[in-house]
mmCIF file of C-alpha atoms in Angstrom:
data_model
loop_
_atom_site.group_PDB
_atom_site.id
_atom_site.type_symbol
_atom_site.label_atom_id
_atom_site.label_comp_id
_atom_site.label_asym_id
_atom_site.label_seq_id
_atom_site.Cartn_x
_atom_site.Cartn_y
_atom_site.Cartn_z
ATOM 1 C CA MET A 1 -30.194 7.627 13.542
ATOM 2 C CA GLU A 2 -32.721 8.483 16.247
ATOM 3 C CA LYS A 3 -32.632 4.943 17.380
ATOM 4 C CA GLN A 4 -28.674 5.053 17.881
ATOM 5 C CA GLU A 5 -28.965 8.343 19.920
ATOM 6 C CA SER A 6 -31.833 7.220 22.086
ATOM 7 C CA ASP A 7 -29.938 5.459 24.845
ATOM 8 C CA LEU A 8 -27.388 8.239 25.345
ATOM 9 C CA ASP A 9 -29.931 10.942 25.103
ATOM 10 C CA ARG A 10 -32.324 9.151 27.487
ATOM 11 C CA ASP A 11 -29.647 9.580 30.105
ATOM 12 C CA ARG A 12 -29.571 13.290 29.704
ATOM 13 C CA GLN A 13 -33.302 14.354 29.843
ATOM 14 C CA TYR A 14 -35.398 15.484 32.818
ATOM 15 C CA CYS A 15 -38.245 17.807 33.523
ATOM 16 C CA GLU A 16 -36.743 21.256 33.891
ATOM 17 C CA LEU A 17 -39.278 22.031 36.699
ATOM 18 C CA CYS A 18 -39.423 18.794 38.783
ATOM 19 C CA GLY A 19 -36.592 16.597 37.545
ATOM 20 C CA LYS A 20 -38.736 13.676 36.425
ATOM 21 C CA MET A 21 -37.217 11.562 33.773
ATOM 22 C CA GLU A 22 -40.184 9.496 32.412
ATOM 23 C CA ASN A 23 -42.687 10.345 29.706
ATOM 24 C CA LEU A 24 -41.196 13.696 28.795
ATOM 25 C CA LEU A 25 -42.220 16.328 26.216
ATOM 26 C CA LYS A 26 -39.681 18.341 24.342
ATOM 27 C CA CYS A 27 -39.947 22.138 23.998
ATOM 28 C CA GLY A 28 -41.318 22.880 20.533
ATOM 29 C CA ARG A 29 -39.139 25.860 19.907
ATOM 30 C CA CYS A 30 -35.584 24.959 21.200
ATOM 31 C CA ARG A 31 -36.179 21.163 21.147
ATOM 32 C CA SER A 32 -33.424 20.924 23.806
ATOM 33 C CA SER A 33 -35.436 21.271 27.087
ATOM 34 C CA PHE A 34 -38.011 18.705 28.511
ATOM 35 C CA TYR A 35 -41.009 18.688 30.665
ATOM 36 C CA CYS A 36 -43.140 15.983 32.167
ATOM 37 C CA SER A 37 -46.342 17.859 31.380
ATOM 38 C CA LYS A 38 -47.608 21.021 29.660
ATOM 39 C CA GLU A 39 -48.500 22.295 33.026
ATOM 40 C CA HIS A 40 -44.911 22.221 34.165
ATOM 41 C CA GLN A 41 -43.844 23.760 30.768
ATOM 42 C CA LYS A 42 -46.129 26.695 31.505
ATOM 43 C CA GLN A 43 -45.012 27.188 35.074
ATOM 44 C CA HIS A 44 -41.355 27.183 33.985
ATOM 45 C CA TRP A 45 -41.784 29.242 30.880
ATOM 46 C CA LYS A 46 -40.838 32.751 32.433
ATOM 47 C CA LYS A 47 -37.414 31.376 33.205
ATOM 48 C CA HIS A 48 -37.091 29.127 30.098
ATOM 49 C CA LYS A 49 -38.171 31.843 27.616
ATOM 50 C CA LEU A 50 -34.893 33.761 28.477
ATOM 51 C CA ILE A 51 -32.725 30.968 26.893
ATOM 52 C CA CYS A 52 -35.280 29.393 24.526
ATOM 53 C CA LYS A 53 -33.994 29.755 20.974
ATOM 54 C CA GLU A 54 -34.914 28.197 17.797
ATOM 55 C CA PRO A 55 -32.469 25.668 16.374
ATOM 56 C CA ASP A 56 -30.798 25.930 12.901
ATOM 57 C CA LYS A 57 -33.525 26.954 10.434
ATOM 58 C CA ALA A 58 -32.325 24.332 8.074
ATOM 59 C CA GLN A 59 -33.381 21.639 10.485
ATOM 60 C CA PRO A 60 -36.808 20.156 9.502
ATOM 61 C CA PRO A 61 -39.496 20.483 12.152
ATOM 62 C CA LYS A 62 -40.484 17.322 13.943
ATOM 63 C CA GLN A 63 -44.061 16.362 14.832
ATOM 64 C CA ASN A 64 -46.360 16.817 17.840
ATOM 65 C CA GLN A 65 -44.226 18.826 20.235
ATOM 66 C CA PRO A 66 -45.915 21.461 22.416
ATOM 67 C CA ALA A 67 -45.203 24.953 21.516
ATOM 68 C CA PRO A 68 -43.763 27.098 24.295
ATOM 69 C CA PRO A 69 -46.383 28.825 26.473
ATOM 70 C CA GLY A 70 -46.863 32.621 26.469
ATOM 71 C CA ASP A 71 -45.864 34.955 29.147
ATOM 72 C CA ASP A 72 -49.224 34.500 30.928
ATOM 73 C CA GLY A 73 -48.729 30.736 30.971
ATOM 74 C CA THR A 74 -50.917 30.000 27.934
ATOM 75 C CA PRO A 75 -49.597 28.138 24.939
ATOM 76 C CA GLU A 76 -47.991 30.509 22.399
ATOM 77 C CA LYS A 77 -48.996 30.603 18.688
ATOM 78 C CA ASP A 78 -46.427 29.520 16.229
ATOM 79 C CA THR A 79 -43.785 31.958 15.115
ATOM 80 C CA GLU A 80 -41.709 31.869 11.992
ATOM 81 C CA ASN A 81 -40.125 28.267 11.923
ATOM 82 C CA GLN A 82 -42.258 26.756 14.568
ATOM 83 C CA THR A 83 -45.055 24.407 13.419
ATOM 84 C CA PRO A 84 -48.065 23.283 15.602
ATOM 85 C CA GLN A 85 -46.939 19.707 15.205
ATOM 86 C CA GLU A 86 -43.401 19.286 16.746
ATOM 87 C CA ALA A 87 -42.249 15.872 18.079
ATOM 88 C CA ASP A 88 -42.595 14.333 21.614
ATOM 89 C CA SER A 89 -39.399 12.796 23.101
ATOM 90 C CA ALA A 90 -37.974 11.504 26.316
ATOM 91 C CA SER A 91 -34.595 11.275 28.289
ATOM 92 C CA LEU A 92 -30.896 13.527 30.980
ATOM 93 C CA PRO A 93 -29.620 16.925 29.843
ATOM 94 C CA GLN A 94 -26.439 18.716 30.004
ATOM 95 C CA THR A 95 -25.451 20.932 32.895
ATOM 96 C CA THR A 96 -26.067 24.570 32.121
ATOM 97 C CA GLU A 97 -22.806 25.846 33.728
ATOM 98 C CA ALA A 98 -19.213 24.702 33.509
ATOM 99 C CA PRO A 99 -18.492 23.159 36.841
ATOM 100 C CA GLU A 100 -14.908 23.125 38.278
ATOM 101 C CA VAL A 101 -13.475 20.010 39.727
ATOM 102 C CA GLY A 102 -10.553 18.805 41.693
ATOM 103 C CA VAL A 103 -8.859 18.986 45.067
ATOM 104 C CA LYS A 104 -5.888 20.773 46.523
ATOM 105 C CA VAL A 105 -4.443 19.078 49.601
ATOM 106 C CA GLY A 106 -2.559 20.946 52.315
ATOM 107 C CA GLU A 107 0.346 19.793 54.518
ATOM 108 C CA GLU A 108 -0.672 18.703 57.963
ATOM 109 C CA GLY A 109 -1.099 21.640 60.160
ATOM 110 C CA SER A 110 -1.564 24.119 57.231
ATOM 111 C CA ASN A 111 -4.673 26.276 56.657
ATOM 112 C CA ASN A 112 -4.920 25.503 52.949
ATOM 113 C CA THR A 113 -8.357 24.826 51.617
ATOM 114 C CA ALA A 114 -9.534 22.601 48.735
ATOM 115 C CA LYS A 115 -9.900 24.511 45.457
ATOM 116 C CA PRO A 116 -11.123 23.408 42.063
ATOM 117 C CA ASN A 117 -8.347 22.631 39.633
ATOM 118 C CA GLY A 118 -10.180 22.230 36.353
ATOM 119 C CA GLN A 119 -13.142 22.970 34.262
ATOM 120 C CA THR A 120 -15.651 20.750 32.444
ATOM 121 C CA SER A 121 -17.741 21.075 29.363
ATOM 122 C CA SER A 122 -21.495 21.094 29.689
ATOM 123 C CA SER A 123 -21.971 17.360 29.300
ATOM 124 C CA PRO A 124 -22.598 15.286 32.535
ATOM 125 C CA GLN A 125 -20.927 12.412 30.723
ATOM 126 C CA LYS A 126 -17.734 14.492 30.136
ATOM 127 C CA LEU A 127 -17.792 15.727 33.719
ATOM 128 C CA ALA A 128 -17.965 12.197 34.965
ATOM 129 C CA THR A 129 -15.477 10.553 32.616
ATOM 130 C CA GLU A 130 -12.944 13.383 32.083
ATOM 131 C CA TYR A 131 -12.825 14.846 35.614
ATOM 132 C CA ILE A 132 -14.595 12.936 38.343
ATOM 133 C CA VAL A 133 -13.231 9.411 37.360
ATOM 134 C CA PRO A 134 -9.429 10.512 37.031
ATOM 135 C CA CYS A 135 -9.747 12.768 40.120
ATOM 136 C CA MET A 136 -11.279 10.081 42.303
ATOM 137 C CA ASN A 137 -8.925 7.393 41.127
ATOM 138 C CA LYS A 138 -5.838 9.548 41.753
ATOM 139 C CA HIS A 139 -6.875 11.488 44.853
ATOM 140 C CA GLY A 140 -9.917 9.587 46.297
ATOM 141 C CA ILE A 141 -11.413 13.107 46.747
ATOM 142 C CA CYS A 142 -13.136 15.310 44.089
ATOM 143 C CA VAL A 143 -14.750 18.753 44.323
ATOM 144 C CA VAL A 144 -17.336 20.040 41.739
ATOM 145 C CA ASP A 145 -18.324 23.666 41.965
ATOM 146 C CA ASN A 146 -21.347 25.289 40.356
ATOM 147 C CA PHE A 147 -22.822 21.833 40.015
ATOM 148 C CA LEU A 148 -26.479 22.803 39.293
ATOM 149 C CA GLY A 149 -26.344 26.644 39.094
ATOM 150 C CA ALA A 150 -27.641 29.261 41.500
ATOM 151 C CA ASP A 151 -31.256 29.135 40.554
ATOM 152 C CA VAL A 152 -31.645 25.376 41.144
ATOM 153 C CA GLY A 153 -29.455 25.509 44.263
ATOM 154 C CA LEU A 154 -31.663 28.143 45.756
ATOM 155 C CA CYS A 155 -34.789 26.031 45.036
ATOM 156 C CA ILE A 156 -33.134 23.041 46.678
ATOM 157 C CA LEU A 157 -32.256 25.262 49.718
ATOM 158 C CA ASP A 158 -35.916 26.380 49.907
ATOM 159 C CA ASN A 159 -36.894 22.716 49.975
ATOM 160 C CA VAL A 160 -34.463 22.034 52.870
ATOM 161 C CA LYS A 161 -35.375 25.262 54.988
ATOM 162 C CA SER A 162 -39.070 24.323 54.704
ATOM 163 C CA LEU A 163 -38.320 20.664 55.660
ATOM 164 C CA TYR A 164 -36.332 21.803 58.658
ATOM 165 C CA LYS A 165 -39.194 23.937 59.817
ATOM 166 C CA THR A 166 -41.545 20.981 59.995
ATOM 167 C CA GLY A 167 -39.584 19.552 62.946
ATOM 168 C CA ARG A 168 -38.848 16.326 61.183
ATOM 169 C CA PHE A 169 -35.012 16.686 61.870
ATOM 170 C CA THR A 170 -33.692 14.522 64.763
ATOM 171 C CA ASP A 171 -30.191 14.226 66.408
ATOM 172 C CA GLY A 172 -27.760 12.534 64.100
ATOM 173 C CA GLN A 173 -27.034 8.902 65.127
ATOM 174 C CA LEU A 174 -23.853 6.898 65.075
ATOM 175 C CA VAL A 175 -23.520 3.721 63.002
ATOM 176 C CA SER A 176 -22.502 1.830 66.074
ATOM 177 C CA GLN A 177 -23.863 3.594 69.127
ATOM 178 C CA LYS A 178 -22.685 2.179 72.398
ATOM 179 C CA SER A 179 -23.222 5.135 74.770
ATOM 180 C CA ASP A 180 -25.238 8.233 75.149
ATOM 181 C CA SER A 181 -22.394 10.428 74.141
ATOM 182 C CA THR A 182 -23.590 11.021 70.649
ATOM 183 C CA LYS A 183 -23.871 14.723 70.956
ATOM 184 C CA ASP A 184 -20.283 14.898 72.006
ATOM 185 C CA ILE A 185 -19.344 13.242 68.810
ATOM 186 C CA ARG A 186 -21.784 14.787 66.275
ATOM 187 C CA GLY A 187 -23.958 17.897 66.620
ATOM 188 C CA ASP A 188 -25.986 17.726 63.394
ATOM 189 C CA LYS A 189 -29.693 17.359 63.083
ATOM 190 C CA ILE A 190 -30.768 15.106 60.252
ATOM 191 C CA THR A 191 -33.601 13.547 58.338
ATOM 192 C CA TRP A 192 -33.756 10.940 55.623
ATOM 193 C CA ILE A 193 -35.521 11.781 52.243
ATOM 194 C CA GLU A 194 -36.528 9.431 49.522
ATOM 195 C CA GLY A 195 -37.507 12.350 47.253
ATOM 196 C CA LYS A 196 -41.233 11.632 46.924
ATOM 197 C CA GLU A 197 -42.199 13.495 49.917
ATOM 198 C CA PRO A 198 -44.335 16.716 49.537
ATOM 199 C CA GLY A 199 -42.116 19.702 49.168
ATOM 200 C CA CYS A 200 -38.952 17.741 48.226
ATOM 201 C CA GLU A 201 -39.238 17.918 44.394
ATOM 202 C CA LYS A 202 -35.929 19.815 44.106
ATOM 203 C CA ILE A 203 -34.116 17.486 46.460
ATOM 204 C CA LEU A 204 -35.342 14.641 44.268
ATOM 205 C CA PHE A 205 -33.988 16.565 41.208
ATOM 206 C CA LEU A 206 -30.549 16.807 42.943
ATOM 207 C CA MET A 207 -30.603 13.034 43.669
ATOM 208 C CA SER A 208 -31.407 12.344 40.035
ATOM 209 C CA ARG A 209 -28.402 14.558 38.901
ATOM 210 C CA MET A 210 -26.093 12.725 41.359
ATOM 211 C CA ASP A 211 -27.455 9.339 40.036
ATOM 212 C CA ASP A 212 -26.675 10.575 36.372
ATOM 213 C CA LEU A 213 -23.080 11.399 37.250
ATOM 214 C CA ILE A 214 -22.556 8.124 38.944
ATOM 215 C CA ARG A 215 -24.111 6.283 36.174
ATOM 216 C CA HIS A 216 -21.611 7.729 33.791
ATOM 217 C CA CYS A 217 -18.733 6.925 36.271
ATOM 218 C CA ASN A 218 -19.981 3.403 36.868
ATOM 219 C CA GLY A 219 -17.328 0.674 36.052
ATOM 220 C CA LYS A 220 -14.504 3.349 36.146
ATOM 221 C CA LEU A 221 -14.396 4.205 39.809
ATOM 222 C CA GLY A 222 -11.864 1.929 41.357
ATOM 223 C CA ASN A 223 -12.984 -1.704 41.127
ATOM 224 C CA TYR A 224 -16.491 -0.872 42.087
ATOM 225 C CA THR A 225 -19.811 -1.941 40.478
ATOM 226 C CA ILE A 226 -22.295 0.527 41.801
ATOM 227 C CA ASN A 227 -25.949 -0.707 41.748
ATOM 228 C CA GLY A 228 -27.793 1.347 44.316
ATOM 229 C CA ARG A 229 -27.661 4.142 46.935
ATOM 230 C CA THR A 230 -29.017 5.249 50.261
ATOM 231 C CA LYS A 231 -31.835 7.768 50.661
ATOM 232 C CA ALA A 232 -30.612 11.357 50.920
ATOM 233 C CA MET A 233 -29.520 12.338 54.392
ATOM 234 C CA VAL A 234 -30.433 16.130 54.807
ATOM 235 C CA ALA A 235 -28.237 17.467 57.692
ATOM 236 C CA CYS A 236 -28.289 20.801 59.424
ATOM 237 C CA TYR A 237 -25.581 22.080 61.965
ATOM 238 C CA PRO A 238 -27.427 24.741 63.827
ATOM 239 C CA GLY A 239 -24.418 27.001 64.114
ATOM 240 C CA ASN A 240 -23.805 26.820 67.761
ATOM 241 C CA GLY A 241 -20.276 25.472 67.518
ATOM 242 C CA THR A 242 -21.196 21.939 66.948
ATOM 243 C CA GLY A 243 -19.384 19.585 64.630
ATOM 244 C CA TYR A 244 -18.677 15.957 64.035
ATOM 245 C CA VAL A 245 -15.449 14.387 65.286
ATOM 246 C CA ARG A 246 -12.972 12.434 63.127
ATOM 247 C CA HIS A 247 -14.675 9.225 61.735
ATOM 248 C CA VAL A 248 -14.956 6.968 58.820
ATOM 249 C CA ASP A 249 -18.356 6.604 57.010
ATOM 250 C CA ASN A 250 -17.912 2.899 56.126
ATOM 251 C CA PRO A 251 -15.459 1.324 58.620
ATOM 252 C CA ASN A 252 -16.990 -2.136 58.634
ATOM 253 C CA GLY A 253 -17.779 -2.950 54.920
ATOM 254 C CA ASP A 254 -21.393 -2.222 54.846
ATOM 255 C CA GLY A 255 -21.407 -1.639 51.115
ATOM 256 C CA ARG A 256 -21.008 2.127 50.871
ATOM 257 C CA CYS A 257 -18.173 2.946 48.468
ATOM 258 C CA VAL A 258 -18.752 6.637 47.473
ATOM 259 C CA THR A 259 -19.831 9.510 49.651
ATOM 260 C CA CYS A 260 -21.521 12.302 47.675
ATOM 261 C CA ILE A 261 -22.178 15.531 49.578
ATOM 262 C CA TYR A 262 -23.935 18.685 48.128
ATOM 263 C CA TYR A 263 -23.648 21.976 50.049
ATOM 264 C CA LEU A 264 -26.141 24.687 50.265
ATOM 265 C CA ASN A 265 -24.480 27.553 52.233
ATOM 266 C CA LYS A 266 -24.670 30.891 50.573
ATOM 267 C CA ASP A 267 -21.725 33.332 51.218
ATOM 268 C CA TRP A 268 -19.964 30.904 53.484
ATOM 269 C CA ASN A 269 -16.798 32.328 55.076
ATOM 270 C CA ALA A 270 -14.764 29.549 56.812
ATOM 271 C CA LYS A 271 -12.659 32.022 58.806
ATOM 272 C CA GLU A 272 -15.787 33.407 60.360
ATOM 273 C CA HIS A 273 -18.198 30.494 60.117
ATOM 274 C CA GLY A 274 -15.835 27.513 60.531
ATOM 275 C CA GLY A 275 -17.729 24.278 59.461
ATOM 276 C CA LEU A 276 -14.857 22.950 57.228
ATOM 277 C CA LEU A 277 -14.856 19.279 56.332
ATOM 278 C CA ARG A 278 -11.300 18.121 56.858
ATOM 279 C CA ILE A 279 -10.360 14.916 55.203
ATOM 280 C CA PHE A 280 -7.164 12.960 56.289
ATOM 281 C CA PRO A 281 -6.313 10.660 53.362
ATOM 282 C CA GLU A 282 -4.996 7.353 54.698
ATOM 283 C CA GLY A 283 -1.139 7.005 54.695
ATOM 284 C CA LYS A 284 -0.440 10.626 53.808
ATOM 285 C CA ALA A 285 0.842 13.426 56.026
ATOM 286 C CA GLN A 286 -1.593 15.696 54.259
ATOM 287 C CA PHE A 287 -5.185 16.748 54.636
ATOM 288 C CA ALA A 288 -7.839 18.373 52.448
ATOM 289 C CA ASP A 289 -9.982 21.216 53.870
ATOM 290 C CA ILE A 290 -13.355 21.452 52.026
ATOM 291 C CA GLU A 291 -15.403 24.592 52.511
ATOM 292 C CA PRO A 292 -19.177 23.905 52.467
ATOM 293 C CA LYS A 293 -19.835 26.389 49.724
ATOM 294 C CA PHE A 294 -23.101 26.852 48.052
ATOM 295 C CA ASP A 295 -23.730 24.601 44.988
ATOM 296 C CA ARG A 296 -20.649 22.647 45.676
ATOM 297 C CA LEU A 297 -20.565 18.825 45.106
ATOM 298 C CA LEU A 298 -17.915 16.693 46.966
ATOM 299 C CA LEU A 299 -17.321 13.078 46.328
ATOM 300 C CA PHE A 300 -14.834 10.800 48.197
ATOM 301 C CA TRP A 301 -14.212 7.069 49.019
ATOM 302 C CA SER A 302 -16.453 6.072 51.972
ATOM 303 C CA ASP A 303 -14.049 3.558 53.592
ATOM 304 C CA ARG A 304 -11.127 3.863 55.791
ATOM 305 C CA ARG A 305 -9.072 5.704 53.123
ATOM 306 C CA ASN A 306 -10.841 8.875 54.076
ATOM 307 C CA PRO A 307 -11.229 9.626 57.880
ATOM 308 C CA HIS A 308 -12.767 13.086 58.069
ATOM 309 C CA GLU A 309 -14.334 15.443 60.443
ATOM 310 C CA VAL A 310 -16.650 18.429 60.469
ATOM 311 C CA GLN A 311 -15.164 21.319 62.359
ATOM 312 C CA PRO A 312 -17.304 23.414 64.708
ATOM 313 C CA ALA A 313 -19.774 25.545 62.643
ATOM 314 C CA PHE A 314 -20.847 29.039 63.944
ATOM 315 C CA ALA A 315 -23.506 29.552 61.339
ATOM 316 C CA THR A 316 -26.301 27.377 60.139
ATOM 317 C CA ARG A 317 -24.786 24.803 57.846
ATOM 318 C CA TYR A 318 -26.808 22.641 55.432
ATOM 319 C CA ALA A 319 -25.719 19.565 53.418
ATOM 320 C CA ILE A 320 -27.376 16.742 51.589
ATOM 321 C CA THR A 321 -25.412 13.330 51.521
ATOM 322 C CA VAL A 322 -25.994 10.266 49.517
ATOM 323 C CA TRP A 323 -23.943 7.091 49.742
ATOM 324 C CA TYR A 324 -23.562 4.800 46.699
ATOM 325 C CA PHE A 325 -23.270 0.958 47.099
ATOM 326 C CA ASP A 326 -20.816 -1.490 45.672
ATOM 327 C CA ALA A 327 -22.783 -4.484 44.518
ATOM 328 C CA ASP A 328 -20.483 -7.202 45.921
ATOM 329 C CA GLU A 329 -19.710 -5.548 49.222
ATOM 330 C CA ARG A 330 -23.335 -4.695 49.729
ATOM 331 C CA ALA A 331 -24.306 -8.398 49.112
ATOM 332 C CA ARG A 332 -21.737 -9.589 51.599
ATOM 333 C CA ALA A 333 -22.811 -7.021 54.176
ATOM 334 C CA LYS A 334 -26.379 -8.285 53.937
ATOM 335 C CA GLU A 335 -25.170 -11.806 54.542
ATOM 336 C CA LYS A 336 -23.575 -10.607 57.712
ATOM 337 C CA TYR A 337 -26.637 -8.661 58.781
ATOM 338 C CA LEU A 338 -24.676 -5.315 58.874
ATOM 339 C CA THR A 339 -26.993 -2.377 59.556
ATOM 340 C CA GLY A 340 -26.543 1.342 60.110
ATOM 341 C CA ALA A 341 -26.853 4.158 57.610
ATOM 342 C CA GLY A 342 -27.087 1.386 54.917
ATOM 343 C CA GLU A 343 -30.277 0.036 56.307
ATOM 344 C CA LYS A 344 -31.866 3.177 55.012
ATOM 345 C CA GLY A 345 -30.786 2.247 51.425
ATOM 346 C CA VAL A 346 -33.125 2.250 48.489
ATOM 347 C CA LYS A 347 -32.658 0.465 45.209
ATOM 348 C CA VAL A 348 -32.059 2.707 42.349
ATOM 349 C CA GLU A 349 -31.261 1.517 38.786
ATOM 350 C CA LEU A 350 -28.138 3.236 37.709
ATOM 351 C CA ASP A 351 -27.374 1.062 34.751
ATOM 352 C CA LYS A 352 -29.571 -1.104 32.709
ATOM 353 C CA SER A 353 -27.086 -3.868 32.769
ATOM 354 C CA SER A 354 -26.715 -3.811 36.561
ATOM 355 C CA ASP A 355 -28.891 -5.855 38.975
ATOM 356 C CA PRO A 356 -29.916 -3.693 41.917
ATOM 357 C CA SER A 357 -31.314 -6.645 43.890
#
């Protein structure tokens, strides 16, 4: 039975503190949370103890799992049904909140904004297959609210703000830059993150959760077979009225098929702060206005089906974008020596059956 469940479970486990997915230990009390080390378990215990509960008492204890640490960060002695020998394990968990998904499109010229139109259960697999896949295949756009929860979102925001203070951000570049007018076209400051950089642990965790969703969607999103992605582009609009004029992410077939954006803007008010992402779905006299709300995940097709613009932002606006590659188109693009945002790509294994090379 454990063997049958291992592949699915392995796609749902990660360290609660840093997001690492390999060589994990399972919490000895609740047996549903995971850590890459006892040290990370101790560091996370103050938060985890609030939700850590023993499973059904009829369930037999497993072997060699670490007991939860005490309030002071030291391992706790066994209580009631907890034995000192409870089992190790490894693999991606379920989301802790019920995200909302969907998109509402407005007539051209209206002020309607995109709003969620559904809710998910806690499973990333259900979120992917029951909401994201049908929403993307029908609309080409999908909004997921409360994606990681406020606590995790704030940690990611802290990573981004600290990163911004280092001065690593540079002016955003165009895929095909033929003049010096870039600032007239886009006003964001960006940096590319692999996730292994110091101080980017929570950004890496976000990327791993994005990968998890795409892994469960793979083979069901249009006719795409996704086998990799770019690094994460962390972007900041400084709030001085800059935006990004109407454009297409992948106009020339560079391999990018899905754009995935995570927003980090607390208490965002579009009427006051602006900064809407307006999408103009191809062939429709409609648009979709997406507010860059905190802990909101947005997905849409990267090609000419979704021209979009970032309207002028009058408050600091943060977002993290990852583009996913279709295997066939990416291979063709490499043959044609296409570059641009795609050249910053990294190979990530999303499916054991896929070949990321």
